């Protein structure tokens, strides 16, 4: 059974998660993501990647019917969700989490690995794992403190409180909240704008920042210099500089 519907148009690949009733994560959905995402990340025709869901949910988190098997083997299988997030985080192009509905647990974790998080006003956001005697153990307990700071992230996970989209925006968990009726159009506009940017440069920026983050400043600057050398050799850098001199809008090719 296919749970992901992929559409590629005008440089934007939209991946729609469709696993009724709540787009919950199970091993089969993880397998499908791990099959689909690498090809989209490599495809030069894809300049921006958008993830969204069907119905009232973006991703409701892990499938509880699967998670109730508390064996280590089962949780090792489910923990491959971190591989999906890492593919998005390292994708050499911008990645948008278009949060159409509730993003809870594993869904919220997935969104943290994306470059831009846009939510419909009716969406909910949160890490309710503590209510099940668990904690966000597929990246959430590590990415969330890096985004919010240790104390705020810790409290949010301990309380397990579900936030409205506006509350999540105010905390810095989301980048934008739009009315439900405007959501598809706004997502499409943001994706088109990102696809028109020098996406190869965006990819190098992402990887150099991630690689440099755990290093001291000297090591991080060395990582940055490696990326700079690749950027200045790119067609997009040449186009961007020449278009400025020509006083025209640049046409980037993503290479």
PDB file of C-alpha atoms in Angstrom:
ATOM      1  CA  UNK A   1       0.000   0.000   0.000  1.00  0.00           C
ATOM      2  CA  UNK A   2       1.244   3.482  -0.877  1.00  0.00           C
ATOM      3  CA  UNK A   3       1.026   6.154   1.807  1.00  0.00           C
ATOM      4  CA  UNK A   4       2.929   8.909  -0.020  1.00  0.00           C
ATOM      5  CA  UNK A   5       1.666  10.731  -3.074  1.00  0.00           C
ATOM      6  CA  UNK A   6       4.383  12.660  -4.922  1.00  0.00           C
ATOM      7  CA  UNK A   7       3.793  15.428  -7.436  1.00  0.00           C
ATOM      8  CA  UNK A   8       6.600  17.326  -9.163  1.00  0.00           C
ATOM      9  CA  UNK A   9       5.761  20.578 -10.950  1.00  0.00           C
ATOM     10  CA  UNK A  10       7.791  23.687 -11.769  1.00  0.00           C
ATOM     11  CA  UNK A  11      10.728  22.554  -9.659  1.00  0.00           C
ATOM     12  CA  UNK A  12       8.655  21.787  -6.553  1.00  0.00           C
ATOM     13  CA  UNK A  13       8.158  18.224  -5.322  1.00  0.00           C
ATOM     14  CA  UNK A  14       5.136  17.927  -3.043  1.00  0.00           C
ATOM     15  CA  UNK A  15       4.987  14.799  -0.898  1.00  0.00           C
ATOM     16  CA  UNK A  16       1.508  14.229   0.532  1.00  0.00           C
ATOM     17  CA  UNK A  17       1.184  11.865   3.496  1.00  0.00           C
ATOM     18  CA  UNK A  18      -2.048   9.877   3.216  1.00  0.00           C
ATOM     19  CA  UNK A  19      -2.371   7.178   5.856  1.00  0.00           C
ATOM     20  CA  UNK A  20      -5.885   7.451   7.302  1.00  0.00           C
ATOM     21  CA  UNK A  21      -7.189   8.256   9.751  1.00  0.00           C
ATOM     22  CA  UNK A  22      -4.375  10.295  11.298  1.00  0.00           C
ATOM     23  CA  UNK A  23      -1.238   9.837   9.167  1.00  0.00           C
ATOM     24  CA  UNK A  24       0.376   7.963  12.039  1.00  0.00           C
ATOM     25  CA  UNK A  25       3.912   6.657  11.592  1.00  0.00           C
ATOM     26  CA  UNK A  26       4.469   2.917  11.261  1.00  0.00           C
ATOM     27  CA  UNK A  27       7.389   0.904   9.809  1.00  0.00           C
ATOM     28  CA  UNK A  28       5.795   0.767   6.358  1.00  0.00           C
ATOM     29  CA  UNK A  29       5.465   4.566   6.168  1.00  0.00           C
ATOM     30  CA  UNK A  30       9.077   4.912   7.289  1.00  0.00           C
ATOM     31  CA  UNK A  31      10.174   2.457   4.581  1.00  0.00           C
ATOM     32  CA  UNK A  32       8.319   4.440   1.955  1.00  0.00           C
ATOM     33  CA  UNK A  33       9.896   7.714   3.042  1.00  0.00           C
ATOM     34  CA  UNK A  34      13.346   6.120   2.953  1.00  0.00           C
ATOM     35  CA  UNK A  35      12.635   4.901  -0.566  1.00  0.00           C
ATOM     36  CA  UNK A  36      11.179   8.136  -1.944  1.00  0.00           C
ATOM     37  CA  UNK A  37      13.245  10.907  -0.354  1.00  0.00           C
ATOM     38  CA  UNK A  38      16.769  10.049  -1.585  1.00  0.00           C
ATOM     39  CA  UNK A  39      15.667  10.193  -5.221  1.00  0.00           C
ATOM     40  CA  UNK A  40      13.946  13.545  -4.738  1.00  0.00           C
ATOM     41  CA  UNK A  41      17.011  14.915  -2.957  1.00  0.00           C
ATOM     42  CA  UNK A  42      19.250  13.896  -5.885  1.00  0.00           C
ATOM     43  CA  UNK A  43      16.911  14.954  -8.686  1.00  0.00           C
ATOM     44  CA  UNK A  44      18.184  18.203 -10.262  1.00  0.00           C
ATOM     45  CA  UNK A  45      14.659  18.914 -11.516  1.00  0.00           C
ATOM     46  CA  UNK A  46      13.499  19.213  -7.879  1.00  0.00           C
ATOM     47  CA  UNK A  47      14.489  22.598  -6.499  1.00  0.00           C
ATOM     48  CA  UNK A  48      12.261  22.592  -3.399  1.00  0.00           C
ATOM     49  CA  UNK A  49      10.642  19.820  -1.378  1.00  0.00           C
ATOM     50  CA  UNK A  50       7.273  20.253   0.371  1.00  0.00           C
ATOM     51  CA  UNK A  51       5.831  17.818   2.911  1.00  0.00           C
ATOM     52  CA  UNK A  52       2.167  17.986   3.822  1.00  0.00           C
ATOM     53  CA  UNK A  53      -0.691  15.750   4.929  1.00  0.00           C
ATOM     54  CA  UNK A  54      -4.263  14.860   4.100  1.00  0.00           C
ATOM     55  CA  UNK A  55      -7.250  15.855   6.208  1.00  0.00           C
ATOM     56  CA  UNK A  56      -6.999  17.117   9.782  1.00  0.00           C
ATOM     57  CA  UNK A  57      -3.493  15.787  10.361  1.00  0.00           C
ATOM     58  CA  UNK A  58       0.006  16.552   9.177  1.00  0.00           C
ATOM     59  CA  UNK A  59       1.359  13.577  11.093  1.00  0.00           C
ATOM     60  CA  UNK A  60      -0.266  12.542  14.360  1.00  0.00           C
ATOM     61  CA  UNK A  61       2.869  10.850  15.657  1.00  0.00           C
ATOM     62  CA  UNK A  62       3.720   7.190  15.978  1.00  0.00           C
ATOM     63  CA  UNK A  63       1.038   4.546  15.515  1.00  0.00           C
ATOM     64  CA  UNK A  64       0.149   3.587  19.098  1.00  0.00           C
ATOM     65  CA  UNK A  65      -0.901   0.089  18.010  1.00  0.00           C
ATOM     66  CA  UNK A  66       2.696  -0.417  16.872  1.00  0.00           C
ATOM     67  CA  UNK A  67       4.323   1.393  19.794  1.00  0.00           C
ATOM     68  CA  UNK A  68       2.545  -0.726  22.411  1.00  0.00           C
ATOM     69  CA  UNK A  69       4.982  -3.485  21.488  1.00  0.00           C
ATOM     70  CA  UNK A  70       7.680  -2.351  23.907  1.00  0.00           C
ATOM     71  CA  UNK A  71      10.316  -4.765  22.662  1.00  0.00           C
ATOM     72  CA  UNK A  72      13.661  -3.223  21.822  1.00  0.00           C
ATOM     73  CA  UNK A  73      13.534  -4.685  18.306  1.00  0.00           C
ATOM     74  CA  UNK A  74      10.261  -2.921  17.583  1.00  0.00           C
ATOM     75  CA  UNK A  75      11.532   0.411  18.839  1.00  0.00           C
ATOM     76  CA  UNK A  76      14.718   0.050  16.825  1.00  0.00           C
ATOM     77  CA  UNK A  77      12.516  -0.332  13.728  1.00  0.00           C
ATOM     78  CA  UNK A  78      10.476   2.721  14.645  1.00  0.00           C
ATOM     79  CA  UNK A  79      13.572   4.737  15.473  1.00  0.00           C
ATOM     80  CA  UNK A  80      14.445   4.716  11.766  1.00  0.00           C
ATOM     81  CA  UNK A  81      12.194   7.787  11.758  1.00  0.00           C
ATOM     82  CA  UNK A  82      15.372   9.681  12.630  1.00  0.00           C
ATOM     83  CA  UNK A  83      16.832   8.562   9.274  1.00  0.00           C
ATOM     84  CA  UNK A  84      13.887  10.195   7.498  1.00  0.00           C
ATOM     85  CA  UNK A  85      14.481  13.425   9.394  1.00  0.00           C
ATOM     86  CA  UNK A  86      18.188  13.356   8.635  1.00  0.00           C
ATOM     87  CA  UNK A  87      17.486  12.994   4.917  1.00  0.00           C
ATOM     88  CA  UNK A  88      15.374  16.151   5.079  1.00  0.00           C
ATOM     89  CA  UNK A  89      17.865  18.028   7.215  1.00  0.00           C
ATOM     90  CA  UNK A  90      20.726  17.236   4.818  1.00  0.00           C
ATOM     91  CA  UNK A  91      18.743  17.577   1.581  1.00  0.00           C
ATOM     92  CA  UNK A  92      20.727  19.841  -0.783  1.00  0.00           C
ATOM     93  CA  UNK A  93      17.684  22.031  -1.381  1.00  0.00           C
ATOM     94  CA  UNK A  94      15.106  23.832   0.763  1.00  0.00           C
ATOM     95  CA  UNK A  95      12.525  21.690   2.551  1.00  0.00           C
ATOM     96  CA  UNK A  96       9.128  23.028   3.645  1.00  0.00           C
ATOM     97  CA  UNK A  97       6.906  21.482   6.301  1.00  0.00           C
ATOM     98  CA  UNK A  98       3.425  22.531   5.177  1.00  0.00           C
ATOM     99  CA  UNK A  99       1.572  21.705   8.376  1.00  0.00           C
ATOM    100  CA  UNK A 100      -1.998  21.386   7.170  1.00  0.00           C
ATOM    101  CA  UNK A 101      -3.273  19.909  10.428  1.00  0.00           C
ATOM    102  CA  UNK A 102      -2.105  18.530  13.747  1.00  0.00           C
ATOM    103  CA  UNK A 103       1.645  17.842  14.006  1.00  0.00           C
ATOM    104  CA  UNK A 104       2.137  15.800  17.147  1.00  0.00           C
ATOM    105  CA  UNK A 105       4.975  13.684  18.494  1.00  0.00           C
ATOM    106  CA  UNK A 106       6.807  12.228  15.524  1.00  0.00           C
ATOM    107  CA  UNK A 107       5.083  14.705  13.219  1.00  0.00           C
ATOM    108  CA  UNK A 108       6.388  17.645  15.230  1.00  0.00           C
ATOM    109  CA  UNK A 109       9.812  15.988  15.289  1.00  0.00           C
ATOM    110  CA  UNK A 110       9.801  15.659  11.510  1.00  0.00           C
ATOM    111  CA  UNK A 111       8.926  19.327  11.064  1.00  0.00           C
ATOM    112  CA  UNK A 112      11.942  20.354  13.150  1.00  0.00           C
ATOM    113  CA  UNK A 113      14.207  18.832  10.489  1.00  0.00           C
ATOM    114  CA  UNK A 114      12.693  21.063   7.790  1.00  0.00           C
ATOM    115  CA  UNK A 115      13.956  24.491   6.760  1.00  0.00           C
ATOM    116  CA  UNK A 116      10.608  26.286   6.804  1.00  0.00           C
ATOM    117  CA  UNK A 117       7.527  25.464   8.872  1.00  0.00           C
ATOM    118  CA  UNK A 118       4.211  26.933   7.710  1.00  0.00           C
ATOM    119  CA  UNK A 119       1.002  25.963   9.486  1.00  0.00           C
ATOM    120  CA  UNK A 120      -2.672  26.396   8.847  1.00  0.00           C
ATOM    121  CA  UNK A 121      -4.378  28.326  11.642  1.00  0.00           C
ATOM    122  CA  UNK A 122      -6.424  25.294  12.725  1.00  0.00           C
ATOM    123  CA  UNK A 123      -3.347  23.082  13.140  1.00  0.00           C
ATOM    124  CA  UNK A 124      -2.131  21.882  16.516  1.00  0.00           C
ATOM    125  CA  UNK A 125       1.466  21.272  17.528  1.00  0.00           C
ATOM    126  CA  UNK A 126       3.053  19.448  20.415  1.00  0.00           C
ATOM    127  CA  UNK A 127       4.973  16.629  21.999  1.00  0.00           C
ATOM    128  CA  UNK A 128       2.426  14.582  23.984  1.00  0.00           C
ATOM    129  CA  UNK A 129       4.661  11.524  24.494  1.00  0.00           C
ATOM    130  CA  UNK A 130       4.972  12.073  28.256  1.00  0.00           C
ATOM    131  CA  UNK A 131       1.260  11.319  28.592  1.00  0.00           C
ATOM    132  CA  UNK A 132       2.086   7.816  27.353  1.00  0.00           C
ATOM    133  CA  UNK A 133       5.063   7.362  29.665  1.00  0.00           C
ATOM    134  CA  UNK A 134       7.479   8.140  26.830  1.00  0.00           C
ATOM    135  CA  UNK A 135       9.470  11.143  25.670  1.00  0.00           C
ATOM    136  CA  UNK A 136      10.228  12.491  22.174  1.00  0.00           C
ATOM    137  CA  UNK A 137      12.937   9.946  21.397  1.00  0.00           C
ATOM    138  CA  UNK A 138      13.195  10.242  17.620  1.00  0.00           C
ATOM    139  CA  UNK A 139      15.138  13.473  17.487  1.00  0.00           C
ATOM    140  CA  UNK A 140      12.765  15.732  19.378  1.00  0.00           C
ATOM    141  CA  UNK A 141      14.634  15.760  22.678  1.00  0.00           C
ATOM    142  CA  UNK A 142      17.765  16.870  20.823  1.00  0.00           C
ATOM    143  CA  UNK A 143      16.515  19.247  18.121  1.00  0.00           C
ATOM    144  CA  UNK A 144      13.963  21.044  20.285  1.00  0.00           C
ATOM    145  CA  UNK A 145      16.542  22.404  22.805  1.00  0.00           C
ATOM    146  CA  UNK A 146      18.652  23.609  19.889  1.00  0.00           C
ATOM    147  CA  UNK A 147      15.654  25.586  18.657  1.00  0.00           C
ATOM    148  CA  UNK A 148      14.091  26.864  21.878  1.00  0.00           C
ATOM    149  CA  UNK A 149      16.842  26.557  24.473  1.00  0.00           C
ATOM    150  CA  UNK A 150      17.161  23.829  27.092  1.00  0.00           C
ATOM    151  CA  UNK A 151      14.671  25.061  29.686  1.00  0.00           C
ATOM    152  CA  UNK A 152      11.756  25.888  27.390  1.00  0.00           C
ATOM    153  CA  UNK A 153      12.201  22.663  25.439  1.00  0.00           C
ATOM    154  CA  UNK A 154      12.393  20.560  28.584  1.00  0.00           C
ATOM    155  CA  UNK A 155       9.238  22.090  30.038  1.00  0.00           C
ATOM    156  CA  UNK A 156       7.317  21.672  26.792  1.00  0.00           C
ATOM    157  CA  UNK A 157       8.185  17.961  26.643  1.00  0.00           C
ATOM    158  CA  UNK A 158       7.557  17.323  30.335  1.00  0.00           C
ATOM    159  CA  UNK A 159       4.140  18.986  30.240  1.00  0.00           C
ATOM    160  CA  UNK A 160       3.184  17.283  26.982  1.00  0.00           C
ATOM    161  CA  UNK A 161       0.870  20.189  26.235  1.00  0.00           C
ATOM    162  CA  UNK A 162      -0.760  20.551  22.817  1.00  0.00           C
ATOM    163  CA  UNK A 163      -0.268  24.042  21.403  1.00  0.00           C
ATOM    164  CA  UNK A 164      -2.385  25.988  18.980  1.00  0.00           C
ATOM    165  CA  UNK A 165      -0.644  27.105  15.815  1.00  0.00           C
ATOM    166  CA  UNK A 166      -0.466  30.667  17.145  1.00  0.00           C
ATOM    167  CA  UNK A 167       1.071  29.503  20.439  1.00  0.00           C
ATOM    168  CA  UNK A 168       3.637  27.441  18.514  1.00  0.00           C
ATOM    169  CA  UNK A 169       4.438  30.473  16.361  1.00  0.00           C
ATOM    170  CA  UNK A 170       4.938  32.674  19.423  1.00  0.00           C
ATOM    171  CA  UNK A 171       7.352  30.121  20.894  1.00  0.00           C
ATOM    172  CA  UNK A 172       9.362  29.974  17.682  1.00  0.00           C
ATOM    173  CA  UNK A 173       8.314  26.457  16.697  1.00  0.00           C
ATOM    174  CA  UNK A 174       6.692  27.715  13.497  1.00  0.00           C
ATOM    175  CA  UNK A 175       7.768  30.336  10.989  1.00  0.00           C
ATOM    176  CA  UNK A 176       4.349  31.327   9.715  1.00  0.00           C
ATOM    177  CA  UNK A 177       0.668  30.708  10.438  1.00  0.00           C
ATOM    178  CA  UNK A 178      -1.928  31.466   7.780  1.00  0.00           C
ATOM    179  CA  UNK A 179      -5.730  31.198   7.621  1.00  0.00           C
ATOM    180  CA  UNK A 180      -6.896  27.765   6.529  1.00  0.00           C
ATOM    181  CA  UNK A 181      -8.484  29.090   3.348  1.00  0.00           C
ATOM    182  CA  UNK A 182      -5.206  30.751   2.303  1.00  0.00           C
ATOM    183  CA  UNK A 183      -2.933  27.881   3.303  1.00  0.00           C
ATOM    184  CA  UNK A 184      -2.554  26.056  -0.058  1.00  0.00           C
ATOM    185  CA  UNK A 185      -1.896  29.261  -1.970  1.00  0.00           C
ATOM    186  CA  UNK A 186       0.636  30.551   0.567  1.00  0.00           C
ATOM    187  CA  UNK A 187       2.512  27.229   0.623  1.00  0.00           C
ATOM    188  CA  UNK A 188       2.631  27.174  -3.174  1.00  0.00           C
ATOM    189  CA  UNK A 189       3.938  30.753  -3.284  1.00  0.00           C
ATOM    190  CA  UNK A 190       6.654  30.097  -0.676  1.00  0.00           C
ATOM    191  CA  UNK A 191       7.731  26.915  -2.478  1.00  0.00           C
ATOM    192  CA  UNK A 192       7.939  28.694  -5.838  1.00  0.00           C
ATOM    193  CA  UNK A 193      10.025  31.462  -4.278  1.00  0.00           C
ATOM    194  CA  UNK A 194      12.424  28.939  -2.731  1.00  0.00           C
ATOM    195  CA  UNK A 195      12.672  26.927  -5.952  1.00  0.00           C
ATOM    196  CA  UNK A 196      13.744  30.086  -7.784  1.00  0.00           C
ATOM    197  CA  UNK A 197      16.673  30.678  -5.422  1.00  0.00           C
ATOM    198  CA  UNK A 198      20.231  29.345  -5.908  1.00  0.00           C
ATOM    199  CA  UNK A 199      19.345  25.983  -4.416  1.00  0.00           C
ATOM    200  CA  UNK A 200      22.847  24.514  -4.725  1.00  0.00           C
ATOM    201  CA  UNK A 201      24.090  27.365  -2.544  1.00  0.00           C
ATOM    202  CA  UNK A 202      21.265  26.698  -0.090  1.00  0.00           C
ATOM    203  CA  UNK A 203      22.355  23.061   0.094  1.00  0.00           C
ATOM    204  CA  UNK A 204      25.959  24.036   0.831  1.00  0.00           C
ATOM    205  CA  UNK A 205      24.817  26.531   3.459  1.00  0.00           C
ATOM    206  CA  UNK A 206      22.715  23.859   5.184  1.00  0.00           C
ATOM    207  CA  UNK A 207      25.443  21.233   5.270  1.00  0.00           C
ATOM    208  CA  UNK A 208      28.163  23.646   6.391  1.00  0.00           C
ATOM    209  CA  UNK A 209      26.015  24.996   9.221  1.00  0.00           C
ATOM    210  CA  UNK A 210      25.126  21.510  10.433  1.00  0.00           C
ATOM    211  CA  UNK A 211      28.718  20.330  10.213  1.00  0.00           C
ATOM    212  CA  UNK A 212      30.076  23.439  11.912  1.00  0.00           C
ATOM    213  CA  UNK A 213      27.553  23.657  14.760  1.00  0.00           C
ATOM    214  CA  UNK A 214      29.269  21.185  17.147  1.00  0.00           C
ATOM    215  CA  UNK A 215      32.798  22.489  16.415  1.00  0.00           C
ATOM    216  CA  UNK A 216      34.822  25.267  17.968  1.00  0.00           C
ATOM    217  CA  UNK A 217      34.963  28.475  15.950  1.00  0.00           C
ATOM    218  CA  UNK A 218      38.220  27.599  14.222  1.00  0.00           C
ATOM    219  CA  UNK A 219      36.938  24.223  13.081  1.00  0.00           C
ATOM    220  CA  UNK A 220      33.611  25.725  12.028  1.00  0.00           C
ATOM    221  CA  UNK A 221      35.340  28.413   9.961  1.00  0.00           C
ATOM    222  CA  UNK A 222      37.340  25.699   8.189  1.00  0.00           C
ATOM    223  CA  UNK A 223      34.101  23.912   7.312  1.00  0.00           C
ATOM    224  CA  UNK A 224      32.657  27.182   6.061  1.00  0.00           C
ATOM    225  CA  UNK A 225      35.696  27.813   3.831  1.00  0.00           C
ATOM    226  CA  UNK A 226      35.292  24.412   2.195  1.00  0.00           C
ATOM    227  CA  UNK A 227      31.718  25.318   1.328  1.00  0.00           C
ATOM    228  CA  UNK A 228      32.677  28.801   0.135  1.00  0.00           C
ATOM    229  CA  UNK A 229      35.126  27.317  -2.347  1.00  0.00           C
ATOM    230  CA  UNK A 230      32.358  25.201  -3.828  1.00  0.00           C
ATOM    231  CA  UNK A 231      29.948  28.131  -3.944  1.00  0.00           C
ATOM    232  CA  UNK A 232      32.299  30.463  -5.812  1.00  0.00           C
ATOM    233  CA  UNK A 233      32.861  27.754  -8.429  1.00  0.00           C
ATOM    234  CA  UNK A 234      29.122  27.378  -9.039  1.00  0.00           C
ATOM    235  CA  UNK A 235      27.124  28.568 -12.027  1.00  0.00           C
ATOM    236  CA  UNK A 236      24.605  30.199  -9.717  1.00  0.00           C
ATOM    237  CA  UNK A 237      27.244  32.408  -8.072  1.00  0.00           C
ATOM    238  CA  UNK A 238      28.408  33.564 -11.495  1.00  0.00           C
ATOM    239  CA  UNK A 239      24.818  34.238 -12.534  1.00  0.00           C
ATOM    240  CA  UNK A 240      23.968  36.085  -9.335  1.00  0.00           C
ATOM    241  CA  UNK A 241      26.962  38.422  -9.557  1.00  0.00           C
ATOM    242  CA  UNK A 242      26.569  39.054 -13.284  1.00  0.00           C
ATOM    243  CA  UNK A 243      22.853  39.756 -12.971  1.00  0.00           C
ATOM    244  CA  UNK A 244      23.618  42.382 -10.317  1.00  0.00           C
ATOM    245  CA  UNK A 245      26.044  44.119 -12.685  1.00  0.00           C
ATOM    246  CA  UNK A 246      23.523  43.817 -15.518  1.00  0.00           C
ATOM    247  CA  UNK A 247      20.774  45.245 -13.289  1.00  0.00           C
ATOM    248  CA  UNK A 248      18.450  42.313 -14.021  1.00  0.00           C
ATOM    249  CA  UNK A 249      16.770  39.562 -12.047  1.00  0.00           C
ATOM    250  CA  UNK A 250      18.964  36.450 -11.780  1.00  0.00           C
ATOM    251  CA  UNK A 251      17.921  33.141 -13.282  1.00  0.00           C
ATOM    252  CA  UNK A 252      19.374  30.439 -11.076  1.00  0.00           C
ATOM    253  CA  UNK A 253      19.733  26.845 -12.248  1.00  0.00           C
ATOM    254  CA  UNK A 254      20.523  25.173  -8.945  1.00  0.00           C
ATOM    255  CA  UNK A 255      24.082  24.259  -9.922  1.00  0.00           C
TER     256      UNK A 255
END
